[in-house]
């Protein structure tokens, strides 16, 4: 599915119309069919649609506060049937404080996944081939990402999911810690479930994220260079899910990354 043509084929009006369709799906919480059902488009087009979508959110007063990688784990690639990493943008409206309530009515069909987050401590010079991305992060934290594809039943092509800002919907970050070796740390995500139900538990390892989440930073630098996506000091980076995503339900969902800490959200209706 990632064997789309790279060069853009859509005109600006079509890019805008498709961004508007995805934006409306998000704001009205009504899913939409795959864009690829009706339009042939390339990866450049998909990132152009994503940029137009972000411009709409910014026009409503949202601020970009970070970036996220997707499909950095084999489990996620297999779950979604794709084979290359993707990058999307996080805005302040997507932020949920650690432990806070998150209203499930904000979403179409939310799923949650355990992640590792990094914090950029300075702007990243994308034009300098010698840029050392690891020296641009000063903290790491456990994170939960809530994804909510705007496509019906989470069915999308590689181009579709890029256009849809990589299903980004919300995220929570646990306590920041100084950067440390994050390779092969146990990851456990537990959902308490509704009263009387069994709840969910997902176990994994940070090794699922490209072998070591720090590699996600290098993949991010490469993608941001190719796509002209700026990386600024203070921004958050979500390195990508360590396990397959599970439906986000009412009750507490917590993620613990060994040696790093815990983060949680509470789904409410
Ligand atoms: C796309 C988002 C993928 C990750 O961590 O791999 C992602 C999706 O699965 O809908 O965020
Ligand atoms: Mg993710």
Short mmCIF file of C-alpha atoms and ligand atoms in Angstrom, two decimals:
data_model
loop_
_atom_site.label_atom_id
_atom_site.label_comp_id
_atom_site.label_asym_id
_atom_site.label_seq_id
_atom_site.Cartn_x
_atom_site.Cartn_y
_atom_site.Cartn_z
CA UNK A 1 0.00 0.00 0.00
CA UNK A 2 2.95 2.33 0.37
CA UNK A 3 3.81 1.90 -3.31
CA UNK A 4 1.92 5.07 -4.21
CA UNK A 5 3.48 7.47 -6.71
CA UNK A 6 5.40 10.18 -4.87
CA UNK A 7 4.72 13.19 -7.11
CA UNK A 8 1.63 15.28 -6.51
CA UNK A 9 -1.19 14.85 -9.00
CA UNK A 10 -4.05 16.70 -7.28
CA UNK A 11 -4.76 20.40 -7.86
CA UNK A 12 -5.04 22.78 -4.91
CA UNK A 13 -8.83 22.87 -5.04
CA UNK A 14 -9.05 19.07 -4.73
CA UNK A 15 -6.47 19.00 -1.92
CA UNK A 16 -8.59 21.54 -0.09
CA UNK A 17 -11.84 19.71 -0.73
CA UNK A 18 -10.41 16.46 0.62
CA UNK A 19 -8.98 18.24 3.68
CA UNK A 20 -12.39 19.80 4.26
CA UNK A 21 -14.01 16.35 4.10
CA UNK A 22 -11.64 14.97 6.74
CA UNK A 23 -12.00 18.09 8.87
CA UNK A 24 -15.79 17.82 8.80
CA UNK A 25 -15.57 14.12 9.68
CA UNK A 26 -13.53 15.03 12.74
CA UNK A 27 -15.56 18.02 13.90
CA UNK A 28 -18.92 16.28 13.35
CA UNK A 29 -17.67 12.86 14.56
CA UNK A 30 -19.02 11.17 11.46
CA UNK A 31 -16.74 8.78 9.61
CA UNK A 32 -16.05 9.08 5.89
CA UNK A 33 -15.10 6.53 3.22
CA UNK A 34 -11.50 6.14 2.09
CA UNK A 35 -10.40 9.04 -0.11
CA UNK A 36 -8.73 6.45 -2.33
CA UNK A 37 -12.19 5.08 -3.24
CA UNK A 38 -12.76 8.13 -5.40
CA UNK A 39 -9.35 9.76 -5.94
CA UNK A 40 -5.97 8.53 -7.17
CA UNK A 41 -3.27 10.46 -5.34
CA UNK A 42 0.37 10.22 -4.30
CA UNK A 43 2.24 10.57 -1.03
CA UNK A 44 3.09 14.21 -1.75
CA UNK A 45 -0.63 14.85 -2.18
CA UNK A 46 -1.36 13.03 1.06
CA UNK A 47 1.03 15.28 3.00
CA UNK A 48 -0.45 18.32 1.22
CA UNK A 49 -3.93 17.27 2.39
CA UNK A 50 -2.55 16.81 5.93
CA UNK A 51 -1.04 20.32 5.80
CA UNK A 52 -4.37 21.77 4.61
CA UNK A 53 -6.13 19.94 7.42
CA UNK A 54 -3.71 21.41 9.97
CA UNK A 55 -4.21 24.88 8.49
CA UNK A 56 -7.92 24.51 9.20
CA UNK A 57 -7.25 23.57 12.82
CA UNK A 58 -4.82 26.47 13.19
CA UNK A 59 -7.41 28.83 11.72
CA UNK A 60 -9.66 27.75 14.62
CA UNK A 61 -6.94 28.76 17.08
CA UNK A 62 -5.18 25.44 17.65
CA UNK A 63 -1.39 25.42 17.93
CA UNK A 64 0.96 22.70 16.74
CA UNK A 65 2.78 21.46 19.86
CA UNK A 66 4.39 18.30 18.56
CA UNK A 67 4.75 15.58 16.02
CA UNK A 68 4.04 11.87 16.01
CA UNK A 69 5.34 8.90 14.15
CA UNK A 70 3.15 6.04 13.11
CA UNK A 71 3.81 2.48 12.00
CA UNK A 72 7.17 2.32 13.77
CA UNK A 73 6.21 -1.12 15.09
CA UNK A 74 5.69 -4.35 13.16
CA UNK A 75 2.52 -5.01 15.20
CA UNK A 76 1.00 -1.73 14.02
CA UNK A 77 2.13 -2.22 10.45
CA UNK A 78 0.57 -5.69 10.46
CA UNK A 79 -2.61 -4.43 12.17
CA UNK A 80 -3.04 -1.73 9.53
CA UNK A 81 -1.53 -3.54 6.54
CA UNK A 82 1.07 -0.88 5.72
CA UNK A 83 4.85 -0.95 5.49
CA UNK A 84 6.52 2.44 5.99
CA UNK A 85 6.56 4.98 8.82
CA UNK A 86 4.32 8.04 8.67
CA UNK A 87 4.43 11.43 10.42
CA UNK A 88 1.61 13.57 11.73
CA UNK A 89 1.10 16.71 13.82
CA UNK A 90 -0.14 17.12 17.42
CA UNK A 91 -2.02 20.25 18.48
CA UNK A 92 -2.72 21.73 21.89
CA UNK A 93 -6.40 20.77 21.52
CA UNK A 94 -5.35 17.09 21.48
CA UNK A 95 -3.51 17.29 24.80
CA UNK A 96 -5.04 15.52 27.82
CA UNK A 97 -3.34 16.01 31.20
CA UNK A 98 -2.00 12.87 32.87
CA UNK A 99 -4.86 11.28 34.86
CA UNK A 100 -7.52 13.54 33.37
CA UNK A 101 -10.94 12.66 32.04
CA UNK A 102 -11.32 12.36 28.32
CA UNK A 103 -14.81 12.62 26.90
CA UNK A 104 -15.36 9.66 24.58
CA UNK A 105 -18.04 11.64 22.74
CA UNK A 106 -15.25 13.73 21.18
CA UNK A 107 -14.35 10.79 18.97
CA UNK A 108 -15.78 8.51 16.29
CA UNK A 109 -14.28 5.14 17.36
CA UNK A 110 -11.24 5.86 19.53
CA UNK A 111 -8.43 3.42 20.15
CA UNK A 112 -5.54 3.81 22.57
CA UNK A 113 -1.93 2.71 22.31
CA UNK A 114 1.11 2.84 24.62
CA UNK A 115 3.99 5.01 23.46
CA UNK A 116 7.21 6.69 24.51
CA UNK A 117 7.42 10.49 24.16
CA UNK A 118 10.51 12.65 23.75
CA UNK A 119 10.76 16.40 24.33
CA UNK A 120 12.73 18.61 21.97
CA UNK A 121 14.90 21.11 23.85
CA UNK A 122 15.88 23.16 20.80
CA UNK A 123 14.85 23.80 17.20
CA UNK A 124 16.14 21.12 14.86
CA UNK A 125 18.10 22.35 11.85
CA UNK A 126 16.68 20.21 9.05
CA UNK A 127 19.02 21.71 6.44
CA UNK A 128 22.23 20.70 8.22
CA UNK A 129 23.20 17.14 7.21
CA UNK A 130 25.25 16.85 10.44
CA UNK A 131 22.29 17.56 12.74
CA UNK A 132 22.41 15.28 15.79
CA UNK A 133 18.76 14.72 16.64
CA UNK A 134 19.55 12.91 19.90
CA UNK A 135 21.25 16.06 21.21
CA UNK A 136 18.00 17.96 20.53
CA UNK A 137 15.97 16.00 23.12
CA UNK A 138 16.28 16.52 26.87
CA UNK A 139 13.50 14.37 28.32
CA UNK A 140 11.53 11.18 27.84
CA UNK A 141 8.16 10.09 29.24
CA UNK A 142 5.55 7.34 29.05
CA UNK A 143 2.64 8.33 26.83
CA UNK A 144 -0.79 7.22 25.68
CA UNK A 145 -1.94 8.07 22.21
CA UNK A 146 -5.63 8.09 21.32
CA UNK A 147 -6.10 7.50 17.62
CA UNK A 148 -9.42 8.02 15.87
CA UNK A 149 -9.30 7.40 12.16
CA UNK A 150 -11.81 9.54 10.37
CA UNK A 151 -12.31 6.61 7.96
CA UNK A 152 -15.10 4.10 8.30
CA UNK A 153 -14.00 1.05 10.35
CA UNK A 154 -10.35 2.28 10.39
CA UNK A 155 -10.10 1.08 6.77
CA UNK A 156 -7.60 3.20 4.87
CA UNK A 157 -4.72 3.14 2.43
CA UNK A 158 -1.26 4.47 3.28
CA UNK A 159 -2.10 7.75 1.50
CA UNK A 160 -5.44 8.00 3.30
CA UNK A 161 -3.91 7.75 6.77
CA UNK A 162 -1.21 10.31 5.99
CA UNK A 163 -3.89 12.71 4.70
CA UNK A 164 -5.90 12.11 7.90
CA UNK A 165 -3.00 13.38 10.03
CA UNK A 166 -2.11 9.77 10.89
CA UNK A 167 -5.37 9.29 12.87
CA UNK A 168 -4.10 11.70 15.57
CA UNK A 169 -6.87 12.58 18.01
CA UNK A 170 -5.50 13.01 21.56
CA UNK A 171 -2.53 12.15 23.73
CA UNK A 172 -1.40 12.19 27.36
CA UNK A 173 2.17 12.36 28.61
CA UNK A 174 3.40 11.10 31.99
CA UNK A 175 6.16 12.70 34.07
CA UNK A 176 9.20 13.79 32.06
CA UNK A 177 12.52 12.18 33.03
CA UNK A 178 16.04 12.86 31.83
CA UNK A 179 16.80 10.97 28.61
CA UNK A 180 17.93 7.42 29.24
CA UNK A 181 18.39 4.19 27.33
CA UNK A 182 14.87 3.15 26.33
CA UNK A 183 15.70 -0.04 24.46
CA UNK A 184 13.86 -3.18 25.46
CA UNK A 185 11.78 -1.82 28.35
CA UNK A 186 8.62 -3.69 29.27
CA UNK A 187 5.42 -1.85 28.36
CA UNK A 188 2.08 -2.65 29.96
CA UNK A 189 -1.23 -1.00 29.14
CA UNK A 190 -4.21 -1.81 31.32
CA UNK A 191 -7.83 -0.75 30.80
CA UNK A 192 -10.08 -1.02 33.86
CA UNK A 193 -13.16 -1.60 31.69
CA UNK A 194 -16.71 -0.69 32.58
CA UNK A 195 -18.05 -1.86 35.96
CA UNK A 196 -18.40 -5.62 35.97
CA UNK A 197 -16.34 -6.25 32.81
CA UNK A 198 -12.92 -7.86 32.71
CA UNK A 199 -10.91 -4.95 31.32
CA UNK A 200 -7.96 -5.26 28.96
CA UNK A 201 -4.24 -5.80 29.33
CA UNK A 202 -1.68 -5.40 26.57
CA UNK A 203 1.95 -6.30 27.14
CA UNK A 204 4.87 -5.36 24.92
CA UNK A 205 8.33 -3.90 24.78
CA UNK A 206 9.82 -0.64 23.63
CA UNK A 207 11.96 -2.84 21.36
CA UNK A 208 8.88 -3.05 19.13
CA UNK A 209 9.48 0.60 18.19
CA UNK A 210 12.07 0.20 15.41
CA UNK A 211 14.18 -1.95 17.76
CA UNK A 212 14.72 1.03 20.09
CA UNK A 213 12.52 4.16 20.36
CA UNK A 214 15.58 6.36 19.90
CA UNK A 215 15.60 5.16 16.29
CA UNK A 216 12.22 6.81 15.89
CA UNK A 217 13.98 10.15 16.38
CA UNK A 218 16.26 9.39 13.46
CA UNK A 219 13.31 8.26 11.33
CA UNK A 220 11.52 11.46 12.31
CA UNK A 221 14.45 13.65 11.24
CA UNK A 222 14.53 11.88 7.89
CA UNK A 223 10.75 12.24 7.36
CA UNK A 224 10.69 15.89 8.45
CA UNK A 225 13.52 16.70 6.05
CA UNK A 226 11.70 14.98 3.21
CA UNK A 227 8.37 16.57 4.04
CA UNK A 228 9.57 20.01 5.19
CA UNK A 229 7.90 19.60 8.60
CA UNK A 230 9.60 21.90 11.15
CA UNK A 231 10.76 20.56 14.53
CA UNK A 232 10.84 23.22 17.26
CA UNK A 233 12.24 23.38 20.76
CA UNK A 234 9.57 22.52 23.33
CA UNK A 235 7.66 20.24 20.99
CA UNK A 236 6.66 16.74 21.97
CA UNK A 237 7.52 13.72 19.81
CA UNK A 238 5.45 10.54 20.02
CA UNK A 239 7.73 7.71 18.88
CA UNK A 240 4.94 5.34 17.80
CA UNK A 241 2.98 2.55 19.42
CA UNK A 242 4.77 -0.30 21.17
CA UNK A 243 1.79 -2.64 20.71
CA UNK A 244 -1.34 -2.88 18.58
CA UNK A 245 -4.02 -0.35 19.56
CA UNK A 246 -7.10 -1.38 21.56
CA UNK A 247 -10.52 0.32 21.73
CA UNK A 248 -10.61 3.16 24.27
CA UNK A 249 -13.49 2.54 26.65
CA UNK A 250 -14.99 4.18 29.73
CA UNK A 251 -12.80 3.87 32.82
CA UNK A 252 -9.10 4.27 33.47
CA UNK A 253 -6.48 3.23 30.92
CA UNK A 254 -2.92 3.28 32.23
CA UNK A 255 0.40 2.67 30.52
CA UNK A 256 3.52 1.73 32.43
CA UNK A 257 6.94 1.72 30.83
CA UNK A 258 9.51 -0.10 32.99
CA UNK A 259 12.02 2.27 34.55
CA UNK A 260 10.19 5.31 33.25
CA UNK A 261 6.82 5.58 34.95
CA UNK A 262 3.08 5.57 34.35
CA UNK A 263 0.54 7.72 32.53
CA UNK A 264 -3.23 7.36 32.52
CA UNK A 265 -6.45 8.79 31.17
CA UNK A 266 -10.04 8.16 32.23
CA UNK A 267 -12.61 7.70 29.50
CA UNK A 268 -15.97 9.25 30.42
CA UNK A 269 -19.28 9.74 28.65
C1 LIG B 1 -2.54 5.24 12.31
C2 LIG B 1 -1.71 5.78 13.41
C3 LIG B 1 -0.50 4.92 13.74
C4 LIG B 1 1.26 4.48 15.54
O1 LIG B 1 1.69 4.75 16.66
O2 LIG B 1 1.69 3.53 14.87
C5 LIG B 1 0.17 5.34 15.00
C6 LIG B 1 -3.59 4.25 12.78
O3 LIG B 1 -3.23 3.18 13.27
O4 LIG B 1 -4.78 4.57 12.65
O5 LIG B 1 -0.14 6.32 15.61
MG1 LIG B 2 0.56 6.21 17.68
#
